[in-house]
Short mmCIF file of C-alpha atoms in Angstrom, two decimals:
data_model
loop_
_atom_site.label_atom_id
_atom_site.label_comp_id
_atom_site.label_asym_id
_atom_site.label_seq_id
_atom_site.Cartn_x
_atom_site.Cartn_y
_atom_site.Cartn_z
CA UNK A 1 0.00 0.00 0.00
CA UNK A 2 1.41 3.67 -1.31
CA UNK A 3 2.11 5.31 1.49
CA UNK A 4 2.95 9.19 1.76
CA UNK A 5 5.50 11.37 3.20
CA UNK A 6 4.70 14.10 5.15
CA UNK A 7 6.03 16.77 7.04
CA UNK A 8 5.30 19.06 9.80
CA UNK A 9 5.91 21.94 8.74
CA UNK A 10 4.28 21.19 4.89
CA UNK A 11 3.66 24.29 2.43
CA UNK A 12 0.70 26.25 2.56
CA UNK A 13 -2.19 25.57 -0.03
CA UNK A 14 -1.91 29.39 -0.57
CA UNK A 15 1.16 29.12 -2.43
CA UNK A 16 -0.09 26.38 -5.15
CA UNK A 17 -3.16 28.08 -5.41
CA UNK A 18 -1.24 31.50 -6.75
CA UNK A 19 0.95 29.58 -9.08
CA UNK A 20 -1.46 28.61 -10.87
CA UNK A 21 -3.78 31.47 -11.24
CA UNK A 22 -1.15 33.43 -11.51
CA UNK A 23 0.03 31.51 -14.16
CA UNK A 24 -3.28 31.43 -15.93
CA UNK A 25 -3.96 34.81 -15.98
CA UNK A 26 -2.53 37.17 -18.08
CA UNK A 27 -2.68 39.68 -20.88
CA UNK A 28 -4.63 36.79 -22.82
CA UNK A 29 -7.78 37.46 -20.97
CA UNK A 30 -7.86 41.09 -23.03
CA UNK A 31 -8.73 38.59 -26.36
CA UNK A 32 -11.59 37.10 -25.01
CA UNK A 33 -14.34 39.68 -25.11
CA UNK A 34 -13.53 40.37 -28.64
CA UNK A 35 -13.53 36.59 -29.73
CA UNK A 36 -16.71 35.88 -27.36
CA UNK A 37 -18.56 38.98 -29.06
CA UNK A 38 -20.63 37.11 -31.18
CA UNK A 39 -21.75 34.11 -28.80
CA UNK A 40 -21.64 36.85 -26.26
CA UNK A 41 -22.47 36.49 -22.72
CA UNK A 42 -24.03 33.31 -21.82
CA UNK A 43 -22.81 31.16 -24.44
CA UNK A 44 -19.33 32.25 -23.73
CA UNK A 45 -19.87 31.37 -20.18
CA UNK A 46 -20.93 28.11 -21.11
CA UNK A 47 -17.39 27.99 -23.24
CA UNK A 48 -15.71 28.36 -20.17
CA UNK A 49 -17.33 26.26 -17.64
CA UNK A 50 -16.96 23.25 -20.26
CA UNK A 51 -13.12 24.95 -20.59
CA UNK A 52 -11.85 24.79 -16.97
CA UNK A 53 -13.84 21.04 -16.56
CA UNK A 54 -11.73 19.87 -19.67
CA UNK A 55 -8.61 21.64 -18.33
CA UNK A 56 -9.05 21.30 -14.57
CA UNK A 57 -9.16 16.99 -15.40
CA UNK A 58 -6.15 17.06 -17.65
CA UNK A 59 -3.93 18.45 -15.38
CA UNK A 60 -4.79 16.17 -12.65
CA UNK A 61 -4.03 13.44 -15.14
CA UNK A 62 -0.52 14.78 -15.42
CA UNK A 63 -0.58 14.87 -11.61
CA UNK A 64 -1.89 11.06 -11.67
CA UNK A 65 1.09 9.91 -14.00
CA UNK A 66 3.65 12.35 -12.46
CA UNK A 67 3.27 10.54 -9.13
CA UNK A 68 4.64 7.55 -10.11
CA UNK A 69 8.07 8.85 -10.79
CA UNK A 70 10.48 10.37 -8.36
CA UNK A 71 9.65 13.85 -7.24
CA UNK A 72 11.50 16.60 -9.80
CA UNK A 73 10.62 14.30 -12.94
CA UNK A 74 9.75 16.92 -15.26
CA UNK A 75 7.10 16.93 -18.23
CA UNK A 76 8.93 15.53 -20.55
CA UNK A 77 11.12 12.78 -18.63
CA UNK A 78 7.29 11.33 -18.14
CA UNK A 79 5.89 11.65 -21.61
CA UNK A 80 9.23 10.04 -23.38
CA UNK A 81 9.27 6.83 -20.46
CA UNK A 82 5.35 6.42 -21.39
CA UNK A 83 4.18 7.29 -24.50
CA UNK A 84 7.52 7.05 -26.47
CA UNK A 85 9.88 9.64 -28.27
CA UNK A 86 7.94 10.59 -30.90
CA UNK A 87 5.04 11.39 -28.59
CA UNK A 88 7.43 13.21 -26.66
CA UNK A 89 9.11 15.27 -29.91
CA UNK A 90 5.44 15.90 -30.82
CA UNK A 91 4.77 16.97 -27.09
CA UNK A 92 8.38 19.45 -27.04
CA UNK A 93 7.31 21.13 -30.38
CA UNK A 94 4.13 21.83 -29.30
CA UNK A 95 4.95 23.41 -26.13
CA UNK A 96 7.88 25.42 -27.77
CA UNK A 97 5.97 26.68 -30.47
CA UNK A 98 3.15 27.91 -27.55
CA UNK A 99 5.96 29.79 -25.76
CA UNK A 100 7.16 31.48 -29.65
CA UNK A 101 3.85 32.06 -30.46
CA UNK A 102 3.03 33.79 -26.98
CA UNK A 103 5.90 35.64 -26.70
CA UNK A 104 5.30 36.89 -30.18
CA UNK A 105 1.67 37.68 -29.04
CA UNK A 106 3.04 39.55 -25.88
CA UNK A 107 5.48 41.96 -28.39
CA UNK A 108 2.20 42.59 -30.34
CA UNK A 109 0.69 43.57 -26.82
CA UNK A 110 2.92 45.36 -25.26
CA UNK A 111 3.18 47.97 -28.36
CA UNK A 112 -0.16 48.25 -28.70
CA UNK A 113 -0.68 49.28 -25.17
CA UNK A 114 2.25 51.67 -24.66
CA UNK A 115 1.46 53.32 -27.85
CA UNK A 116 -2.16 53.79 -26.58
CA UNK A 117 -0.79 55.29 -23.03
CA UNK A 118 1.76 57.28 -24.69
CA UNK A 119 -0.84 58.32 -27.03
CA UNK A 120 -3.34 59.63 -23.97
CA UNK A 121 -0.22 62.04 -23.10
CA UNK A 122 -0.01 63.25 -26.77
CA UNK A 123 3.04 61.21 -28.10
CA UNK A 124 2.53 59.79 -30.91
CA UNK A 125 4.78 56.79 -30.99
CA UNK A 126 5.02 53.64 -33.78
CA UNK A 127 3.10 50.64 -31.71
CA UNK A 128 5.78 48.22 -33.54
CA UNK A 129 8.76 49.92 -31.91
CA UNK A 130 7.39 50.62 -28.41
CA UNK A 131 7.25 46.58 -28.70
CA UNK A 132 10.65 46.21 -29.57
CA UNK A 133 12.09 48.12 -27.00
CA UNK A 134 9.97 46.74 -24.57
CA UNK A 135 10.82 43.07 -25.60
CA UNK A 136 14.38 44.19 -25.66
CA UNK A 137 14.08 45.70 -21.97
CA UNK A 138 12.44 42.07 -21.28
CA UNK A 139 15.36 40.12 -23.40
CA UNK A 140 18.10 42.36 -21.07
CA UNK A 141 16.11 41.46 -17.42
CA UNK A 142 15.62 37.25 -18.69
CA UNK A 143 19.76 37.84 -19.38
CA UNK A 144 20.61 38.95 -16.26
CA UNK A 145 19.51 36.53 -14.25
CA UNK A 146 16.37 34.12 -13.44
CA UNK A 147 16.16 36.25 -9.23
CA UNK A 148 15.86 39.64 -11.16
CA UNK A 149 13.00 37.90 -13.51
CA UNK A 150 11.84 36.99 -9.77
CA UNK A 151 12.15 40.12 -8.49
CA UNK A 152 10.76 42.13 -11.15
CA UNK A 153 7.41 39.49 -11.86
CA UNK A 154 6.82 39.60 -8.09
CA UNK A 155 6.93 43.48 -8.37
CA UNK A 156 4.80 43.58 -11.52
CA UNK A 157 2.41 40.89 -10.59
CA UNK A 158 1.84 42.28 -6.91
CA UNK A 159 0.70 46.00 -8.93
CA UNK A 160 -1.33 43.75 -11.59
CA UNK A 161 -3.50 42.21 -8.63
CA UNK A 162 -3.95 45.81 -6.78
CA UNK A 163 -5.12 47.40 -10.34
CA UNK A 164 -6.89 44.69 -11.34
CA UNK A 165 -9.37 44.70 -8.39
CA UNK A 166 -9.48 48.22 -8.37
CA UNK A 167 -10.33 48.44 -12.41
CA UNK A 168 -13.21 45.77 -12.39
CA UNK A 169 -14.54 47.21 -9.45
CA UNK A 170 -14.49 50.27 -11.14
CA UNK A 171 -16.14 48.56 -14.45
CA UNK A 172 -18.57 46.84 -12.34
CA UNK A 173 -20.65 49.40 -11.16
CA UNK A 174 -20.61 50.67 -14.51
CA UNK A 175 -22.21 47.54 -16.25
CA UNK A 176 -25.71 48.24 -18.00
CA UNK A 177 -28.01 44.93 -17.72
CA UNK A 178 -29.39 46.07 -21.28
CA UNK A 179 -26.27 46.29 -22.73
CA UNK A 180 -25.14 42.99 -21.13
CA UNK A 181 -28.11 40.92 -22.13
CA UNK A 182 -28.12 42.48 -25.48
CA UNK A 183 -31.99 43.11 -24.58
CA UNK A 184 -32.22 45.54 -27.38
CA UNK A 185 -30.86 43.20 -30.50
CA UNK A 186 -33.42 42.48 -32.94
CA UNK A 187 -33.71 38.10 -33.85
CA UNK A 188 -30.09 37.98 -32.71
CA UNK A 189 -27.99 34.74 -33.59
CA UNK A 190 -25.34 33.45 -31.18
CA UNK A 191 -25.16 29.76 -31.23
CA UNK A 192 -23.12 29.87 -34.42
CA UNK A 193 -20.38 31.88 -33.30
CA UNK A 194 -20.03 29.23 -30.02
CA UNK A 195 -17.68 27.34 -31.34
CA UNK A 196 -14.90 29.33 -32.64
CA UNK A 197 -14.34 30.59 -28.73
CA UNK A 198 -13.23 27.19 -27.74
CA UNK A 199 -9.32 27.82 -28.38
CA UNK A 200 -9.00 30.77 -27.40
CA UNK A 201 -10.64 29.48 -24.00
CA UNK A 202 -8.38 26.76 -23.89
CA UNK A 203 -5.25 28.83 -24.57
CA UNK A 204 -6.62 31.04 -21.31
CA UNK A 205 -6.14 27.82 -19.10
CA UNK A 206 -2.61 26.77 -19.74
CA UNK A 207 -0.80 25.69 -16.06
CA UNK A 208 0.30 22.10 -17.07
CA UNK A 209 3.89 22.66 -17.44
CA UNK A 210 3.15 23.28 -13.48
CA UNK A 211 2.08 20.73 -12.19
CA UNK A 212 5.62 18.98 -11.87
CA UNK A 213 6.74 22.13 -9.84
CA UNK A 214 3.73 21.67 -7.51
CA UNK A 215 5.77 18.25 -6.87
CA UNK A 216 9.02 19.76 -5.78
CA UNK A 217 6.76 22.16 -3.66
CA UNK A 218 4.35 19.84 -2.01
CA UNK A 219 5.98 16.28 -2.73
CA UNK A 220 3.72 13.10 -3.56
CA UNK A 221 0.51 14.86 -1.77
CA UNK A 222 -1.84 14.13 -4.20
CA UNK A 223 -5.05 15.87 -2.41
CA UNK A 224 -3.30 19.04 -1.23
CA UNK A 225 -1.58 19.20 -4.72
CA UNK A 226 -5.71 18.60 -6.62
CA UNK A 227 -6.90 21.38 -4.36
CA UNK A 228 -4.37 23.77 -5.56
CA UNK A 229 -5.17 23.00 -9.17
CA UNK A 230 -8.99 23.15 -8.26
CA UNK A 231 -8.88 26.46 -6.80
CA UNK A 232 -6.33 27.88 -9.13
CA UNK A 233 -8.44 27.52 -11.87
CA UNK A 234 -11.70 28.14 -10.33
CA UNK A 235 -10.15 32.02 -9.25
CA UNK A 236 -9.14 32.19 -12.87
CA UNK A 237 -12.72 31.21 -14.21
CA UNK A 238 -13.89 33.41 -11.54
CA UNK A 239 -11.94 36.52 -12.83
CA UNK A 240 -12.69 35.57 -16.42
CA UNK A 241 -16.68 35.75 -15.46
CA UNK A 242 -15.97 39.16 -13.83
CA UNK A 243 -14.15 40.67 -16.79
CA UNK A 244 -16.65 39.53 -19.00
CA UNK A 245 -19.41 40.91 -17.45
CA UNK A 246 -17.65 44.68 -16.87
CA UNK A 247 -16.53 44.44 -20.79
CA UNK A 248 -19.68 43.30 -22.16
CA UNK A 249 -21.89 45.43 -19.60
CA UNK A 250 -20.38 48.50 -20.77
CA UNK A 251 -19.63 48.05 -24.55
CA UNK A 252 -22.94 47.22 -26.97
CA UNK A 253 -22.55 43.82 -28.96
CA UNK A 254 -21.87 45.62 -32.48
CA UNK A 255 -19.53 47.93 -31.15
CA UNK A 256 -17.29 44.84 -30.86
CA UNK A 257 -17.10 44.50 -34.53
CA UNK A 258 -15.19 47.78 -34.93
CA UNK A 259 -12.74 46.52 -32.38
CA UNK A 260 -12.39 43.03 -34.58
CA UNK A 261 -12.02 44.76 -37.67
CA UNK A 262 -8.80 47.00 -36.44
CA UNK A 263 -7.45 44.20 -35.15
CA UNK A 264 -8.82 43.70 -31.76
CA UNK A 265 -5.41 44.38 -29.86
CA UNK A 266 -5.44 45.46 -26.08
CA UNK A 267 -5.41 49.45 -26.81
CA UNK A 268 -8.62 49.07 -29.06
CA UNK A 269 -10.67 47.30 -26.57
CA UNK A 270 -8.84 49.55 -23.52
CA UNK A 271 -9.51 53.05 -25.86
CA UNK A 272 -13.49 51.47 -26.49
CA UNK A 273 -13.95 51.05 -22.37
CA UNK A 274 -12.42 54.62 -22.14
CA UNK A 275 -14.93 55.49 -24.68
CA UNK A 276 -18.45 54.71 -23.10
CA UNK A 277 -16.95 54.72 -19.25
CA UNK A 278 -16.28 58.42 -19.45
CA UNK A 279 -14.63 58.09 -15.94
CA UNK A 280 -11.03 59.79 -16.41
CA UNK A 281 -9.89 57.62 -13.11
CA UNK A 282 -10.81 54.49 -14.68
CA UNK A 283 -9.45 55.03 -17.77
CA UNK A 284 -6.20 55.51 -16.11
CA UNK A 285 -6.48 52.32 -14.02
CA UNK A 286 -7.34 50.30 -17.28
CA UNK A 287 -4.23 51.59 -18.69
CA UNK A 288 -2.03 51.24 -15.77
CA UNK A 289 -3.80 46.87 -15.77
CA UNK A 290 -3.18 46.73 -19.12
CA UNK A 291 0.73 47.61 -18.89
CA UNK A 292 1.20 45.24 -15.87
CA UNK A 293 -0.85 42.65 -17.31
CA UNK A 294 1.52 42.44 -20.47
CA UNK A 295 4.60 43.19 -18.31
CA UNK A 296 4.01 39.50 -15.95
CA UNK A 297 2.57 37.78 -19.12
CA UNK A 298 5.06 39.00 -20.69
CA UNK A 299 8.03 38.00 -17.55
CA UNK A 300 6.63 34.55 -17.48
CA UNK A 301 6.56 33.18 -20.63
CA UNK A 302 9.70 34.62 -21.79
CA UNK A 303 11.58 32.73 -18.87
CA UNK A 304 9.60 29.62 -19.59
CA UNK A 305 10.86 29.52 -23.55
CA UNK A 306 14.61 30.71 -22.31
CA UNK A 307 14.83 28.01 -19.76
CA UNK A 308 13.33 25.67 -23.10
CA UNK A 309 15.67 26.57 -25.37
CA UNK A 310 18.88 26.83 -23.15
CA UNK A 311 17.95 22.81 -22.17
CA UNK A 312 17.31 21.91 -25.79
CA UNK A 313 20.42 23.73 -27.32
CA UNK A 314 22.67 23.10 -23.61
CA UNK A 315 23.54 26.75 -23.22
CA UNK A 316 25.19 27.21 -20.11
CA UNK A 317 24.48 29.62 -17.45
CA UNK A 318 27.66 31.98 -18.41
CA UNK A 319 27.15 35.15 -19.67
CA UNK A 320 27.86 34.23 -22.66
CA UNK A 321 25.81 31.19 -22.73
CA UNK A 322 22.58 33.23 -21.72
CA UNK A 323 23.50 35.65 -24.21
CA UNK A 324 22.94 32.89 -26.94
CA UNK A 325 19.80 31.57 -25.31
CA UNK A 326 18.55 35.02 -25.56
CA UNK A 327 19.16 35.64 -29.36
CA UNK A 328 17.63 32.80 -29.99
CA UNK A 329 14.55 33.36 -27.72
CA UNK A 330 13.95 36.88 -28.52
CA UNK A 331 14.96 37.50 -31.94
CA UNK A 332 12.37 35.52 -34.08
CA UNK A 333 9.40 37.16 -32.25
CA UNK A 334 10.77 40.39 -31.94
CA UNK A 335 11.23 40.46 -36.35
CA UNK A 336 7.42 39.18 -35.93
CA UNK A 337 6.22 41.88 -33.67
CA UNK A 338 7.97 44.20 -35.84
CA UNK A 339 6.97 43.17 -39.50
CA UNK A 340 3.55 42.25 -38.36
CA UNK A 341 2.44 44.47 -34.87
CA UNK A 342 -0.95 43.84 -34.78
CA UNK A 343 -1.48 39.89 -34.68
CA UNK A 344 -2.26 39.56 -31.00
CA UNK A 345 -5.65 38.05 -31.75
CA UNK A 346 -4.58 35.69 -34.02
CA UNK A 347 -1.52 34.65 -32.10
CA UNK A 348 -3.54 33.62 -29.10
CA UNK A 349 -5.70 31.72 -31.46
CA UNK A 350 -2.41 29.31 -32.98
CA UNK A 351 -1.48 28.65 -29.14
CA UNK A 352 -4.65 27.40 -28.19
CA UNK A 353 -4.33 25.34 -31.66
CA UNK A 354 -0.28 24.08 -30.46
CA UNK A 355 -1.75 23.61 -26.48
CA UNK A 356 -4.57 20.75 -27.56
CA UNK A 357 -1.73 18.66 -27.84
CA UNK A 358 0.36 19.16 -24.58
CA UNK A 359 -2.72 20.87 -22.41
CA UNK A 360 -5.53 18.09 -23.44
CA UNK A 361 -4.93 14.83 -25.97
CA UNK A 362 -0.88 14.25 -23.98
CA UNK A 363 -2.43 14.48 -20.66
CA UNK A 364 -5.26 12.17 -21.62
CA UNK A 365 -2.80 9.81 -23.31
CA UNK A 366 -0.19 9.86 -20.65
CA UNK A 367 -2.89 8.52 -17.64
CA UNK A 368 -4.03 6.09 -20.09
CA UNK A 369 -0.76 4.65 -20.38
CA UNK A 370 0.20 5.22 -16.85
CA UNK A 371 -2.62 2.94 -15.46
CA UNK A 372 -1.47 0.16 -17.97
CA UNK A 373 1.78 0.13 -16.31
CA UNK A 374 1.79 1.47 -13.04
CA UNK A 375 -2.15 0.67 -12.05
CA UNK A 376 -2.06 4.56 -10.03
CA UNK A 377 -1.70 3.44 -6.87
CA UNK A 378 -1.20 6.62 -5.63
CA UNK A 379 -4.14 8.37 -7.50
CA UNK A 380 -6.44 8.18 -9.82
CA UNK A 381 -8.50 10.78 -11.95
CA UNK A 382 -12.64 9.99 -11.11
CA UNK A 383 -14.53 8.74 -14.51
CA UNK A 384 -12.44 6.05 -15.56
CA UNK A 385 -11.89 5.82 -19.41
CA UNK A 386 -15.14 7.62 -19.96
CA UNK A 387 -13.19 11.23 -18.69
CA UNK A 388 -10.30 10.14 -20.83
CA UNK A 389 -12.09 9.90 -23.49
CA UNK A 390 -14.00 13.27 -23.26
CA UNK A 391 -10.49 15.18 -22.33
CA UNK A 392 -9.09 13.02 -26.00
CA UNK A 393 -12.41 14.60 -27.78
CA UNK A 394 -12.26 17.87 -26.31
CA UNK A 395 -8.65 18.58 -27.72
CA UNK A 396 -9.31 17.20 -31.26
CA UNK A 397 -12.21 19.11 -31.32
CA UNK A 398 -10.51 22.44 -30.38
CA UNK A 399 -7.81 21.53 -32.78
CA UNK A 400 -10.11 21.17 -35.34
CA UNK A 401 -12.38 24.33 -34.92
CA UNK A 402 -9.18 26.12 -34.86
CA UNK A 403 -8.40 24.61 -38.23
CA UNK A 404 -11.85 25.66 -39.99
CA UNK A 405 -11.55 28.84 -38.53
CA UNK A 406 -8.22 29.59 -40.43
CA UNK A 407 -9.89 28.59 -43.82
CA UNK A 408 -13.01 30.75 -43.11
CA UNK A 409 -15.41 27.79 -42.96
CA UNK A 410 -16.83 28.85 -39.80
CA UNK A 411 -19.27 31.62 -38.68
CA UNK A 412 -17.67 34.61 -38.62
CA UNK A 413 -19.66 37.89 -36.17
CA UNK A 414 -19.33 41.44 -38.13
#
């Protein structure tokens, strides 16, 4: 019989808990609103209940296989020993090209927003270079060191929670029931435009790479390590459901179309709130969320592709070894942010397509195999192969909406 190990002195749930919301939530939460526009408010909330289910099970999945290896057996040590190394090559691709893609999406981001504040204090400055020298400000801190990452993301992400509660509280009393029930649309249609929201709500609840860190944290504590993960995401969904309601409470279903049709980047969804809010103080706190949302977004997954690529390429930790690791991180989406500023949207839309694989159909695959060879002694997801067969339909099926999308052969809101 498994037995555990415990301590007296054992971690706080607190500290799980954080890592993964704070994980979860970042500057991607700006695209959701304008990709939920169509299905609007309580189809998209639908979207995301069935989201954090799907996501919630497949991480405990990774916890269920992780727990039969030695504590500090990362990701992919467990998908190469049980599903193989083409599993795991398919597995490493897909996360890198989540990390490019994000950090790519962040660039996009971050110019769009400073160019919006710079622009609310009459400086006119190019959105595509206000994102390069903010990535290369980024590129210079990830250099340094992995503490003054810490440092700074602690700082950042300490001012993100502070604004963020004071912004949607702000937004909140704001909110117009007409304008969030759409009471005044004439034979509107929003079951159509359901499905398309599906990756980009999947790409909103990315924490798996986590779940082996929760190891080192907590050790083989399987209960205090599913609570985390439970209320993690459940503060996410929570914050997701609150931001919904103050966007879509305050700006009128059409209006969203404009904001699609520029683009729908973070200053032209931050400049619409300003629009209808006419409230000079909380235009200034949605700017000042906006930057620090992008900033720890921003912090986070830049260190997560470094650390990728200096293991994959075995950069060391010299100077000059981190110097290479940076180039390569930071050059490729910096010449995308620059040559193409404005593909935030679309870029959180290919990493929900690349996270299917590592964030749904691996996990689902990897406690499959898992029970065949270890039984789970330890623990074991609820719903037998019934769940793992939902989790393996729910990231083909986001794979594949993603994939009509692209070629247009899905409903489109305008």
């Amino acid at each position: 019989m498994a037995t555990l190990s415990t301590t007296h002195a054992s971690p706080s749930i607190f500290g799980g808990v954080m890592i993964i919301g704070g994980t979860i939530i970042g500057a991607g939460m700006f695209s959701l609103p304008v990709v939920m526009s169509g299905a609007w408010f309580f189809w998209s909330l639908a979207a995301l209940l069935v989201t954090w289910f799907c996501m919630l099970h497949s991480g405990l999945m990774i916890l269920e296989a992780n727990l039969n290896y030695r504590v500090g057996s990362s990701f992919d040590t467990v998908t190469k020993d049980l599903l193989g190394k083409g599993w795991n090559l398919i597995n490493g691709l897909s996360i890198a090209f989540v990390l490019y893609i994000l950090t790519y999406a962040y660039i996009s981001a971050s110019g769009s927003v400073i160019h919006h504040t710079l622009g609310k204090m009459s400086v006119d400055f190019p959105a595509r270079f206000a994102g390069l020298i903010f990535a290369l400000v980024v590129a210079f801190i990830v250099w340094m060191s992995t503490r003054a990452v810490s440092r700074m993301t602690t700082i950042v992400l300490g001012a993100k929670i502070l604004t963020f509660f004071m912004t949607f509280g702000g937004l909140m009393w704001h909110v117009e029931p007409a304008t969030l029930l759409d009471s005044k649309a004439i034979n509107p249609s929003y079951l159509p435009y359901l499905f398309m929201t599906l990756p980009f709500c999947l790409a909103s609840f990315g924490y798996h790479g986590n779940v082996p860190s929760l190891m080192k944290y907590y050790g083989k504590d399987p209960q205090t390590i599913k609570r985390c993960l439970i209320w993690g995401t459940l503060m996410a969904l929570g914050l997701y459901v609150i931001w919904l309601i103050g966007s879509m409470g305050n700006i009128p279903r059409s209006d969203f179309i404009a904001i699609a049709d520029k683009g729908g980047n973070i200053d032209v969804l931050v400049g619409a709130l300003s629009g209808v809010l006419n409230s000079r103080a909380l235009d200034l706190l949605l700017i000042v969320f906006s930057n620090f949302a992008v900033a720890s977004s921003f912090l986070g997954v830049t260190l997560g592709l470094f650390d990728y690529l200096a293991d994959l390429f075995k950069f060391d930790d010299s100077p000059v070894g981190r110097l290479k690791t940076a180039l390569v991180t930071f050059i490729p989406p910096m010449l995308g942010g620059v040559i193409w500023p404005d593909g935030f949207i679309y870029a959180i839309g290919f990493a929900g397509l690349a996270a299917t694989i590592w964030a749904a159909i691996v996990p689902a695959l990897l406690a499959k195999a898992s029970r065949k060879k270890f039984g789970s002694p330890i623990y074991r997801v609820w719903g037998g192969n019934k769940m793992i067969v939902l989790i393996l339909i729910f990231g083909v099926t986001n794979a594949a909406i993603h994939i009509l999308s692209s070629f247009d052969l899905l409903p489109v809101y305008h």
